[in-house]
Coordinates of C-alpha atoms in Angstrom, one line a residue:
M1 CA 55.4 58.2 -102.4
G2 CA 52.1 56.7 -103.2
V3 CA 52.7 54.2 -105.9
A4 CA 55.2 51.5 -105.2
I5 CA 58.5 52.0 -107.6
R6 CA 59.2 48.7 -109.7
V7 CA 62.6 47.3 -110.3
I8 CA 62.9 45.8 -113.4
P9 CA 66.0 43.8 -114.9
C10 CA 66.4 44.5 -118.7
L11 CA 68.0 41.5 -120.9
D12 CA 69.2 42.3 -124.1
V13 CA 69.0 38.7 -125.9
D14 CA 71.2 38.3 -129.4
A15 CA 70.4 35.0 -131.0
G16 CA 69.0 33.4 -127.9
R17 CA 71.7 34.6 -125.7
V18 CA 71.9 37.7 -123.0
V19 CA 74.5 39.9 -123.7
K20 CA 75.7 43.2 -122.4
G21 CA 78.4 45.6 -123.2
V22 CA 78.9 49.6 -122.2
N23 CA 77.3 52.0 -125.0
F24 CA 76.2 49.1 -126.7
A25 CA 79.7 48.1 -127.8
N26 CA 82.0 45.3 -126.6
L27 CA 78.9 42.6 -126.0
R28 CA 79.9 40.0 -123.5
D29 CA 77.8 36.9 -122.7
A30 CA 75.7 36.9 -119.7
G31 CA 73.8 33.5 -120.0
D32 CA 70.4 31.9 -120.8
P33 CA 67.7 34.6 -121.0
V34 CA 64.9 32.0 -119.5
E35 CA 67.1 30.9 -116.4
L36 CA 68.0 34.5 -115.6
A37 CA 64.7 35.8 -115.7
A38 CA 63.1 32.6 -113.6
R39 CA 65.9 33.7 -111.2
Y40 CA 65.0 37.6 -111.4
G41 CA 61.1 36.5 -110.8
A42 CA 62.4 34.4 -107.9
E43 CA 64.5 37.3 -106.7
G44 CA 61.6 39.5 -106.5
A45 CA 61.9 41.7 -110.0
D46 CA 58.5 43.5 -110.6
E47 CA 58.6 42.5 -114.3
V48 CA 61.3 41.5 -116.6
T49 CA 62.3 43.4 -120.1
F50 CA 63.4 41.4 -123.1
L51 CA 65.2 43.5 -125.8
D52 CA 65.6 41.8 -129.0
V53 CA 68.7 42.9 -130.5
T54 CA 69.1 40.4 -133.2
A55 CA 67.8 41.9 -136.4
S56 CA 67.4 38.5 -138.6
S57 CA 64.3 36.8 -138.6
A58 CA 65.9 33.7 -137.8
G59 CA 66.6 35.5 -134.5
R60 CA 63.3 36.6 -134.5
A61 CA 61.7 32.8 -134.2
T62 CA 64.5 32.4 -131.5
M63 CA 63.2 35.4 -129.4
L64 CA 59.8 34.0 -129.8
D65 CA 60.6 30.4 -128.3
V66 CA 62.5 32.4 -125.6
V67 CA 59.5 34.6 -124.8
R68 CA 57.3 31.3 -124.8
R69 CA 59.4 29.4 -122.4
T70 CA 60.1 32.5 -120.0
A71 CA 56.2 33.2 -119.8
E72 CA 55.4 29.5 -118.9
Q73 CA 58.1 29.7 -116.0
V74 CA 58.2 33.1 -114.8
F75 CA 55.0 34.8 -113.4
V76 CA 55.8 38.5 -113.3
P77 CA 55.0 40.8 -116.3
L78 CA 56.9 40.5 -119.4
T79 CA 58.0 43.4 -121.7
V80 CA 59.6 42.6 -125.1
G81 CA 61.2 45.2 -127.2
G82 CA 63.2 45.3 -130.5
G83 CA 62.0 45.2 -134.2
V84 CA 58.7 45.7 -133.6
R85 CA 57.2 47.7 -136.9
S86 CA 53.7 46.7 -136.9
T87 CA 50.4 45.9 -135.0
D88 CA 51.1 42.2 -136.1
D89 CA 54.2 41.9 -134.6
V90 CA 52.9 43.2 -131.3
D91 CA 49.9 40.7 -131.6
I92 CA 52.5 37.7 -132.3
L93 CA 54.5 38.6 -129.2
L94 CA 51.6 38.8 -127.3
R95 CA 50.1 35.3 -128.4
A96 CA 53.7 33.8 -127.3
G97 CA 53.4 35.2 -124.0
A98 CA 54.6 38.9 -123.5
D99 CA 52.2 41.5 -121.4
K100 CA 53.7 44.7 -122.8
V101 CA 55.7 45.5 -126.1
G102 CA 58.5 48.2 -126.4
V103 CA 58.7 50.4 -129.5
N104 CA 61.3 52.4 -130.6
T105 CA 62.8 53.0 -134.1
A106 CA 59.7 52.0 -136.0
A107 CA 57.5 54.6 -134.1
I108 CA 60.1 57.5 -135.1
A109 CA 59.8 56.7 -138.5
R110 CA 56.2 56.2 -138.7
P111 CA 54.6 58.0 -135.7
E112 CA 51.2 56.6 -136.3
L113 CA 52.2 53.0 -135.0
I114 CA 51.8 54.7 -131.6
S115 CA 48.1 54.9 -131.8
E116 CA 47.6 51.9 -134.3
I117 CA 48.7 49.6 -131.6
A118 CA 46.8 51.4 -128.5
R119 CA 43.7 51.4 -130.3
R120 CA 44.0 47.5 -131.1
F121 CA 45.5 46.4 -127.8
G122 CA 45.1 49.2 -125.4
N123 CA 47.5 52.0 -124.0
Q124 CA 48.5 49.7 -121.2
V125 CA 50.4 47.2 -123.9
L126 CA 52.6 49.7 -125.5
V127 CA 55.5 50.7 -123.8
L128 CA 57.5 54.1 -126.1
S129 CA 61.3 53.2 -125.8
V130 CA 62.8 56.7 -125.8
D131 CA 67.1 56.3 -126.5
A132 CA 68.0 59.9 -125.5
R133 CA 71.3 61.6 -125.5
R134 CA 72.4 65.2 -125.0
C135 CA 73.1 66.9 -128.1
A136 CA 76.5 67.5 -129.5
G137 CA 77.7 68.8 -132.4
D138 CA 75.4 70.9 -134.3
T139 CA 72.4 69.4 -133.2
V140 CA 70.5 71.3 -131.0
T141 CA 67.0 70.8 -129.6
P142 CA 65.0 72.7 -127.0
S143 CA 65.5 70.4 -123.9
G144 CA 69.3 69.8 -124.8
Y145 CA 68.4 66.1 -125.6
E146 CA 67.5 64.4 -128.9
V147 CA 66.2 60.9 -129.6
T148 CA 68.5 58.6 -131.3
T149 CA 68.3 55.0 -133.1
H150 CA 70.6 52.2 -133.9
G151 CA 72.0 52.2 -130.2
G152 CA 72.5 55.4 -129.9
R153 CA 74.8 55.8 -132.7
R154 CA 72.6 57.7 -134.9
G155 CA 70.8 60.7 -133.8
T156 CA 67.4 61.8 -135.6
G157 CA 67.4 65.5 -134.3
I158 CA 64.2 65.1 -132.6
D159 CA 64.0 66.6 -129.1
A160 CA 63.6 63.7 -126.6
V161 CA 61.5 65.4 -123.8
E162 CA 59.1 66.3 -126.6
W163 CA 59.0 63.0 -128.4
A164 CA 58.0 61.4 -125.1
R165 CA 55.4 64.1 -124.2
Q166 CA 54.0 63.2 -127.7
G167 CA 54.1 59.6 -127.6
A168 CA 52.2 59.7 -124.1
E169 CA 49.4 61.6 -125.7
W170 CA 49.5 59.3 -128.7
G171 CA 48.7 56.3 -126.6
A172 CA 51.7 55.1 -125.1
G173 CA 51.3 53.8 -121.7
E174 CA 54.6 53.9 -120.6
I175 CA 57.9 55.8 -121.5
L176 CA 60.8 53.8 -121.3
L177 CA 63.8 56.3 -121.1
N178 CA 67.0 55.4 -121.8
S179 CA 70.2 57.3 -120.9
M180 CA 72.2 56.4 -124.0
D181 CA 75.3 58.6 -122.5
A182 CA 74.8 56.6 -119.4
D183 CA 74.3 53.2 -120.5
G184 CA 76.4 50.5 -119.0
T185 CA 78.7 52.9 -117.5
T186 CA 77.4 52.3 -114.1
D187 CA 78.0 56.4 -113.3
G188 CA 74.0 56.6 -112.0
F189 CA 71.2 57.9 -114.0
D190 CA 71.0 61.1 -115.9
I191 CA 68.6 63.0 -113.4
Q192 CA 68.1 65.8 -115.4
I193 CA 66.1 64.2 -118.6
I194 CA 64.2 62.1 -116.0
K195 CA 63.1 65.4 -114.3
E196 CA 62.4 66.9 -117.4
V197 CA 60.4 64.2 -119.1
R198 CA 58.6 63.6 -116.0
D199 CA 57.4 67.1 -116.0
V200 CA 55.5 66.3 -119.2
V201 CA 54.1 63.3 -118.9
S202 CA 51.6 61.7 -116.7
V203 CA 52.0 57.9 -117.8
P204 CA 54.4 55.6 -116.0
L205 CA 58.2 56.4 -116.1
I206 CA 60.9 53.6 -116.6
A207 CA 64.3 55.0 -116.0
S208 CA 67.1 53.1 -117.6
G209 CA 70.5 54.0 -117.9
G210 CA 73.6 54.1 -115.7
A211 CA 72.7 52.1 -112.7
G212 CA 75.8 51.1 -110.6
R213 CA 74.9 51.5 -106.7
P214 CA 71.8 51.3 -104.4
E215 CA 72.0 55.3 -104.3
D216 CA 71.5 55.4 -108.1
F217 CA 68.3 54.1 -108.0
I218 CA 67.2 56.0 -104.9
A219 CA 68.2 59.2 -107.0
A220 CA 66.0 58.1 -110.0
A221 CA 62.9 57.5 -108.0
H222 CA 63.7 60.7 -106.2
A223 CA 63.3 62.6 -109.7
G224 CA 60.1 61.2 -110.7
A225 CA 60.7 57.9 -112.0
D226 CA 58.0 55.2 -111.3
A227 CA 60.1 52.2 -112.4
V228 CA 64.0 51.8 -112.5
L229 CA 65.4 49.3 -114.8
A230 CA 69.4 48.1 -115.0
A231 CA 71.0 45.3 -117.0
S232 CA 74.8 45.0 -116.1
V233 CA 74.8 45.6 -112.2
F234 CA 72.2 42.3 -111.6
H235 CA 73.7 40.0 -114.5
F236 CA 77.4 40.3 -113.4
G237 CA 76.3 40.0 -109.6
T238 CA 77.4 43.6 -108.4
L239 CA 73.8 44.0 -107.1
S240 CA 70.7 42.4 -106.1
I241 CA 67.2 43.1 -106.9
G242 CA 66.7 42.7 -103.2
Q243 CA 69.4 44.9 -102.5
V244 CA 68.0 47.7 -104.4
K245 CA 64.4 47.3 -102.8
E246 CA 66.1 47.4 -99.4
A247 CA 67.9 50.6 -100.1
M248 CA 64.9 52.1 -101.8
R249 CA 63.0 51.0 -98.6
S250 CA 65.2 52.4 -96.1
A251 CA 65.1 55.8 -98.0
G252 CA 61.6 55.9 -97.3
I253 CA 60.7 55.0 -101.0
A254 CA 57.5 52.4 -101.5
V255 CA 58.6 49.1 -103.6
R256 CA 56.4 45.9 -103.9

């Protein structure tokens, strides 16, 4: 393994508090985002990702405050996603202290947004977040996975693997691949889709959704993930970032 695998805690922020549920339901409070981010930075997190789950403009102002305070205290790269609809939204987040910005729903509605952001700020700023789930019912895609919105509740019929490939081609600097089937279950990452997306993109690939044990992170790295992201296991103290890195190091995987 050439490149060191990054370990990234993800904080879902709702009205200024960190929340976490299973499959985006039954959210429970997991603490203050700035405190948690600072703790993870001290524990050796390579980056911190904030996902703003508040759709309101009032929540947006709260989120900017969280980003500013975190950037002052935490000296690892900070990615912020949720509700980003324009290059101006990206500009505001970068000025508040974000290093990278995640886009999801707005890019599905208007794919040109990907190239617009990449042109204005550079590919390295843009993380395309792909919420993928296995096709069910009448939906059929070539890969067997479709892109979803609204926390996995709404299908788009778009092939998730092809969408990741196109996104990278249009200028996304990284792909955040979130398995909606596995999210919050702690049953392990969806290895199949990690491999399928790895085959079609050359940009860094972040695996998300389902981490429960140190072995899960190792499996994701072996499947081709450049970074592994998790929430519940870190927030509720099941695993520490140090434990995950130590397990990967013992398995012969380069970590920072």
